[in-house]
XYZ file of N, CA and C in Angstrom:
468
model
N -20.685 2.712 26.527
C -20.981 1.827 25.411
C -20.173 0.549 25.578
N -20.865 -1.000 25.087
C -20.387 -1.866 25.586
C -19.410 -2.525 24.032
N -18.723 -3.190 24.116
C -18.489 -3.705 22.635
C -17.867 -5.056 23.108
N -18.032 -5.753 21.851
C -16.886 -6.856 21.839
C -16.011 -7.158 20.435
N -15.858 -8.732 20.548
C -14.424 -8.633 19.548
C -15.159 -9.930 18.719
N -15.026 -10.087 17.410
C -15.447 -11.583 17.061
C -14.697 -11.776 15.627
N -14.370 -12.518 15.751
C -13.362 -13.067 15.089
C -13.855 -12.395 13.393
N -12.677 -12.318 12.658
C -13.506 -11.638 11.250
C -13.670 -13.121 10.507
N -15.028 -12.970 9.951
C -14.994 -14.148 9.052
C -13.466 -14.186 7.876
N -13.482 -15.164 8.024
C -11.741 -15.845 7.194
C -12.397 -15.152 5.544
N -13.682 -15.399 4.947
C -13.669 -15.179 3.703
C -13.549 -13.725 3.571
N -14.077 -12.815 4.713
C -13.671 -11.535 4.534
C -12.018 -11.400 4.772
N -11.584 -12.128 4.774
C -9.964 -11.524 5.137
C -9.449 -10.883 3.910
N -9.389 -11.190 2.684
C -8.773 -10.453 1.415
C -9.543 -9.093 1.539
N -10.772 -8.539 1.891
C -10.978 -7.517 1.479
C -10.556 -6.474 2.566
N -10.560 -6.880 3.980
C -10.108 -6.359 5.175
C -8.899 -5.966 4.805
N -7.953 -7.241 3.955
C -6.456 -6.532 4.142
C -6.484 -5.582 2.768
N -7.093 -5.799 1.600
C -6.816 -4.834 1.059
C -7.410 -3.307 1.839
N -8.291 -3.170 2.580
C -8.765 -2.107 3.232
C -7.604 -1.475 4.292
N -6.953 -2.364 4.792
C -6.186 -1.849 5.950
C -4.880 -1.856 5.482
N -4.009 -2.356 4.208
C -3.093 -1.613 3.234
C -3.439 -0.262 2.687
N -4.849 -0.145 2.394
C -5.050 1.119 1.744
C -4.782 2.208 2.775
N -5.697 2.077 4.053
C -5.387 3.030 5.110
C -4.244 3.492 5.683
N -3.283 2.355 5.463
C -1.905 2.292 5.751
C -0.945 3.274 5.183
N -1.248 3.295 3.943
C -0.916 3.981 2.569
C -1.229 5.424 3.150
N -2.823 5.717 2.780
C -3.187 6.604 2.830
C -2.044 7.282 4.372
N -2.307 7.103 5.246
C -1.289 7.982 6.490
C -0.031 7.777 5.858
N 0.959 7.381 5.053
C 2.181 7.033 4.926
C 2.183 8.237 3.799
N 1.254 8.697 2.953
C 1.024 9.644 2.140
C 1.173 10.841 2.665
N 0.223 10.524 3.885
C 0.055 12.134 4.485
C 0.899 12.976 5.138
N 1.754 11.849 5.980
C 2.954 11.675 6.201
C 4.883 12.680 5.135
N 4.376 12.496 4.123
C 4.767 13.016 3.206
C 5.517 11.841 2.519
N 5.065 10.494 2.312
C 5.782 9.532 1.105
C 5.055 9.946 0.087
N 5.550 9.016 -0.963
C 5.078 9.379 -2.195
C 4.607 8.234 -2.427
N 3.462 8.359 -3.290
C 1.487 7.431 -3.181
C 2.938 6.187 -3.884
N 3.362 5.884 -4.683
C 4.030 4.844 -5.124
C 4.965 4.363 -3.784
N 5.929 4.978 -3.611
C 6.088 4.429 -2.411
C 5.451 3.903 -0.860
N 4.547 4.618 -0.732
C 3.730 3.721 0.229
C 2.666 2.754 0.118
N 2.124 2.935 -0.859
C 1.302 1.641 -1.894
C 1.933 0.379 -2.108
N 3.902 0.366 -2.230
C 4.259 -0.834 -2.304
C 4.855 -1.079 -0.990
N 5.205 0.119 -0.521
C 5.403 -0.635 1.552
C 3.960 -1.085 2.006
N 3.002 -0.719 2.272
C 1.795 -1.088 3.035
C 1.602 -2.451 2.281
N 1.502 -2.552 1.050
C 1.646 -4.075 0.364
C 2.126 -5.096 0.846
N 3.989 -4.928 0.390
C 5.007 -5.789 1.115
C 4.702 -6.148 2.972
N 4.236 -4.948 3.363
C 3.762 -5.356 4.730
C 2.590 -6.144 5.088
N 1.872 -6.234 4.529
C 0.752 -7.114 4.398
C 0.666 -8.669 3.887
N 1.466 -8.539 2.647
C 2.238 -9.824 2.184
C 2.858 -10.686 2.924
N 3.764 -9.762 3.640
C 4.730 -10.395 5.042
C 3.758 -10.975 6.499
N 2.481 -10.369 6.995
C 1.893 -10.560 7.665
C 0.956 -11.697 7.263
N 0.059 -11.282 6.166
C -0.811 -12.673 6.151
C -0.267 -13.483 4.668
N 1.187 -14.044 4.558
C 1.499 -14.917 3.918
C 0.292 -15.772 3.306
N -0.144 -15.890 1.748
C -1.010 -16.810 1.454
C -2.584 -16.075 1.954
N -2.359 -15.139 2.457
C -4.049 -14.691 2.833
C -4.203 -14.698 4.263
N -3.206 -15.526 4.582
C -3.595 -16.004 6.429
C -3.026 -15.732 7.501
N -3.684 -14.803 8.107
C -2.409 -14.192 9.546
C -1.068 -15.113 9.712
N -0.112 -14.709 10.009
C 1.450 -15.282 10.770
C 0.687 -15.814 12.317
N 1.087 -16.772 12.633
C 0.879 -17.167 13.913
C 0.577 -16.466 14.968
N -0.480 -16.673 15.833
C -0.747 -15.667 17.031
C -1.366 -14.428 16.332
N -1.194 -14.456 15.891
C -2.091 -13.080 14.889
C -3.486 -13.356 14.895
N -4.224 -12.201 14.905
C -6.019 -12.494 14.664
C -6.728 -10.785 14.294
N -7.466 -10.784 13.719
C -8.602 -10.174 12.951
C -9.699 -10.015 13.842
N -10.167 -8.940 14.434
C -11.459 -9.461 14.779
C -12.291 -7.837 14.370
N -13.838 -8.323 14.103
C -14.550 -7.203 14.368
C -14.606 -6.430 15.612
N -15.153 -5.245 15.818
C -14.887 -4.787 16.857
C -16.975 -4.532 16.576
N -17.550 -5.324 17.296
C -19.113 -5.476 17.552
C -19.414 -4.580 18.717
N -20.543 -3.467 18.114
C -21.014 -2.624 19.387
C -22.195 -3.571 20.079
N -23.198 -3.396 21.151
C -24.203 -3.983 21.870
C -25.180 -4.318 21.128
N -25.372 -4.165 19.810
C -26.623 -4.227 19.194
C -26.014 -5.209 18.314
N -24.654 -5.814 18.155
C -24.182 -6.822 17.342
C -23.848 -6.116 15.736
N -23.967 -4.872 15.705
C -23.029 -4.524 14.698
C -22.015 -4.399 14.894
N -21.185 -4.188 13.740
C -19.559 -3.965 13.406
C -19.696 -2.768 12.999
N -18.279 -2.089 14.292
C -18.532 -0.654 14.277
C -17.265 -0.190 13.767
N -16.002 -1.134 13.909
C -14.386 -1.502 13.515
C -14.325 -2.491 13.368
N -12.458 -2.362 13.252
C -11.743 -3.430 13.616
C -10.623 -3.409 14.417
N -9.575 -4.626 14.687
C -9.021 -4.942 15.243
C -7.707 -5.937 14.940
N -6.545 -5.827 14.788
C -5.596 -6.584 14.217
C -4.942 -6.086 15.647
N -4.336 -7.674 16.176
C -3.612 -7.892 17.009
C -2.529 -9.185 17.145
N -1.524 -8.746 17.978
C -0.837 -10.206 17.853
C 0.646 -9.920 18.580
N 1.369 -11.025 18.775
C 2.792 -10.693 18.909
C 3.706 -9.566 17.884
N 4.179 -8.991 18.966
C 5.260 -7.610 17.816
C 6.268 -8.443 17.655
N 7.464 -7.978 16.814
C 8.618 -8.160 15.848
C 9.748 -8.241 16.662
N 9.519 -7.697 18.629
C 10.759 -8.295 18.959
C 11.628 -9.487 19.047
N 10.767 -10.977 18.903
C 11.217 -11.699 18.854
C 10.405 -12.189 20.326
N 10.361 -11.201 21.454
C 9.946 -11.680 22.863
C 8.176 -12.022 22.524
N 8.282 -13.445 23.521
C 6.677 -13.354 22.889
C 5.271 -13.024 23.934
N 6.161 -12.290 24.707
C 5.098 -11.969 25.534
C 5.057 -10.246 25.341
N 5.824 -9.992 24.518
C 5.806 -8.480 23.886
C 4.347 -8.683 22.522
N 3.518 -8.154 22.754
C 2.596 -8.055 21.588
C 2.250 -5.954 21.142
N 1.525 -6.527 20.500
C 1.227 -5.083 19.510
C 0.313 -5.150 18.849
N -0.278 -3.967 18.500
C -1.847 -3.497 18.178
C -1.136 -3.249 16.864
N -1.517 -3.549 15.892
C -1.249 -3.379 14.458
C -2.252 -2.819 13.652
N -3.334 -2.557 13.726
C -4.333 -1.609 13.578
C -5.274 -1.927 14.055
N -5.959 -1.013 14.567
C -7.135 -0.400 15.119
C -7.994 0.739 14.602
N -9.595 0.112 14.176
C -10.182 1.232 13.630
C -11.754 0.773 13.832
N -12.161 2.276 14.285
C -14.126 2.427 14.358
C -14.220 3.623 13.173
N -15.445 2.657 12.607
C -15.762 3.565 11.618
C -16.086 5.112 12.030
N -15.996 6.073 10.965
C -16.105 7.812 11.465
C -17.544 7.702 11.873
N -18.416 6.992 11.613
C -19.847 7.198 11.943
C -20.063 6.666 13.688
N -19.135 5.814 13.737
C -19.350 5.267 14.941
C -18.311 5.776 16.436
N -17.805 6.798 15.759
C -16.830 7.760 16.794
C -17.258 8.192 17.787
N -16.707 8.453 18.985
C -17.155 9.341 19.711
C -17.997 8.840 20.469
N -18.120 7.761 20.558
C -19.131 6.930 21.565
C -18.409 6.177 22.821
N -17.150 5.913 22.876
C -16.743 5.436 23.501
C -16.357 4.231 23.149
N -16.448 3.248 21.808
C -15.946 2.111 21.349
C -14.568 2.037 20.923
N -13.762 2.936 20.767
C -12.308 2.865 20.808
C -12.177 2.706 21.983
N -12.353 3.386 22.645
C -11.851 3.273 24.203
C -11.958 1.551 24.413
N -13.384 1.021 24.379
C -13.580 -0.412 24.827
C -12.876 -1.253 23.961
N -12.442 -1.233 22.537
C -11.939 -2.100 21.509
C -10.723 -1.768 22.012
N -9.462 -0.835 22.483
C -8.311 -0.746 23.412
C -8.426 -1.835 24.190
N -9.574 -1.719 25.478
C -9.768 -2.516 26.571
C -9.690 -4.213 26.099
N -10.493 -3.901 25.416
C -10.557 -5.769 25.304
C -9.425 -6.649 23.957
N -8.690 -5.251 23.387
C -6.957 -5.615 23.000
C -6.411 -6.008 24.153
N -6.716 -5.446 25.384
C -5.381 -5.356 26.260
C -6.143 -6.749 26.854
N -7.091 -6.878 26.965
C -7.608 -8.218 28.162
C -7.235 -9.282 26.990
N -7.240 -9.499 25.423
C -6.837 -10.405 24.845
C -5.202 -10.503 24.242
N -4.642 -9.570 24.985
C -3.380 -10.067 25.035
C -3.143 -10.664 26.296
N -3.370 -10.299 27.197
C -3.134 -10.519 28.630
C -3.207 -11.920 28.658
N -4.591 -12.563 27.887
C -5.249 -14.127 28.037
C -4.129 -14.976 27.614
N -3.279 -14.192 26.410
C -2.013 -15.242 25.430
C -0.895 -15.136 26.546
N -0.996 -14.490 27.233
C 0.278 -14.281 28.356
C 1.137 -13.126 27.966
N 0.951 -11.923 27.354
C 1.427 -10.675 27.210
C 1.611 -10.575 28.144
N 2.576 -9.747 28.710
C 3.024 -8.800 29.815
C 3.261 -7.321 29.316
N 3.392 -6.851 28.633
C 2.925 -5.724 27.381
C 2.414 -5.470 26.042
N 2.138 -4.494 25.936
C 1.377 -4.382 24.596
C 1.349 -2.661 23.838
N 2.139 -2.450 22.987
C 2.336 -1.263 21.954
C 1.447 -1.400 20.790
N 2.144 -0.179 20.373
C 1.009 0.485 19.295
C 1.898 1.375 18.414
N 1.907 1.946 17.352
C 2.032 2.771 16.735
C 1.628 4.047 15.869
N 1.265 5.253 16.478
C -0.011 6.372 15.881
C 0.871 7.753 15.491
N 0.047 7.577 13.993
C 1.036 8.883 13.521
C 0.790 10.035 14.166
N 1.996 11.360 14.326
C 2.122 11.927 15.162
C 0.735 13.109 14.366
N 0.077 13.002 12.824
C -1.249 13.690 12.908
C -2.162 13.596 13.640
N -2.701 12.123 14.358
C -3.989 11.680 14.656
C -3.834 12.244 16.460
N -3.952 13.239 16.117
C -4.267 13.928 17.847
C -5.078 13.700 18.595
N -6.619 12.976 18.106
C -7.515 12.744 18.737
C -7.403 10.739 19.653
N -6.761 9.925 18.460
C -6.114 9.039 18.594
C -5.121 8.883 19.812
N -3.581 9.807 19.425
C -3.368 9.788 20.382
C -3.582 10.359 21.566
N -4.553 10.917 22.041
C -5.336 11.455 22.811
C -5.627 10.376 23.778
N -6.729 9.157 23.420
C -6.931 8.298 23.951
C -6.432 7.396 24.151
N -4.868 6.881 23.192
C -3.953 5.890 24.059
C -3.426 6.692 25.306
N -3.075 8.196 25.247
C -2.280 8.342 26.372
C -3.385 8.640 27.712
N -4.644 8.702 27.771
C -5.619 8.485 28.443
C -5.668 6.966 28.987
N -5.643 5.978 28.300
C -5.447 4.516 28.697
C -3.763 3.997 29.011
N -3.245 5.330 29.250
C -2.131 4.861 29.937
C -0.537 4.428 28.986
N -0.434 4.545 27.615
C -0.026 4.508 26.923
C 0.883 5.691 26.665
N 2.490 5.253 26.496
C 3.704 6.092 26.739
C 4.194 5.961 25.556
N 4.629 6.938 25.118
C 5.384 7.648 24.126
C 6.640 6.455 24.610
N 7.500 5.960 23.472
C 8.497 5.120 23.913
C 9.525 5.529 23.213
N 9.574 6.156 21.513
C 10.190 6.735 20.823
C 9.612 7.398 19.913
N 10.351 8.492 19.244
C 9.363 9.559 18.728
C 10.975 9.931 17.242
N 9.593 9.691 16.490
C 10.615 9.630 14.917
C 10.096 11.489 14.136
N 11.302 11.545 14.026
C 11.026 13.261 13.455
C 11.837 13.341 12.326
N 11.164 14.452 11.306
C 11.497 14.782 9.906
C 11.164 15.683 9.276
N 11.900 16.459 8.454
C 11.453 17.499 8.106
C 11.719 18.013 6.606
N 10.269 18.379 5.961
C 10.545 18.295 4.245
C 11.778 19.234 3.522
N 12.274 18.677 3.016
C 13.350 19.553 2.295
C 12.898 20.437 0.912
N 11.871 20.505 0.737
C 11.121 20.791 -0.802
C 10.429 21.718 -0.524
């Protein structure tokens, strides 16, 4: 399956980010926070990212378009938080459940990594909670290394 990337229309950006705070949430829940506490982290994180509505610099939105020119995901990419700017990071990534299993994650990966490469990346991370087995399944298939691994355990 072939896909590409196209920029998200700017007027959809408020509803994208409220969508991809919610999702945020939702794993930070599952995770074991509590719905108030991750409702106002995924927020504050979003706030911090698109200041005013509008990505932080180098940052971009795009649909993730299968061959027939639908939108099957998305795609948030950009420089990570080290400060280095040829260090970037996948900040979410998502194909809808209907559109799984076809092979468009795999290609929406691919053409993250060829549009960092274009800004002059020399790497590129990710972050996947340690539930999504199928997820991380296919970063470590595309070559993608465990770099640190955060562990916890409920006291309740």
């Amino acid at each position: 399956m072939t896909a590409s990337l196209r920029p998200l229309d700017r007027a959809r950006l408020p509803e994208w980010i409220d969508r991809s705070a919610g999702e945020y949430a939702r794993d930070l829940i599952a995770m074991g926070r509590s719905e108030e506490w991750a409702l106002r982290h995924a927020a504050e994180g979003m706030a911090e990212s698109f200041p005013g509505g509008a990505p932080t610099p180098g940052h971009e939105v795009f649909d993730v378009v299968d061959d027939q020119g639908v939108a099957v995901g998305y795609l948030w990419i950009g420089p990570d938080t080290s400060g280095d700017d040829r260090s970037w990071w996948i900040w979410d990534v998502l194909i809808e459940p209907g559109h799984r299993g076809r092979g468009l994650g795999r290609e929406a990966m691919r053409l993250a990594e060829e549009h960092a490469r274009a800004q002059g990346a020399h790497s590129i991370g990710l972050n996947v909670f340690a539930f999504n087995a199928t997820a991380r399944g296919l970063y470590e298939s595309l070559g993608y290394e465990t770099t640190s691994v955060r562990m916890g355990k409920r006291l309740d």
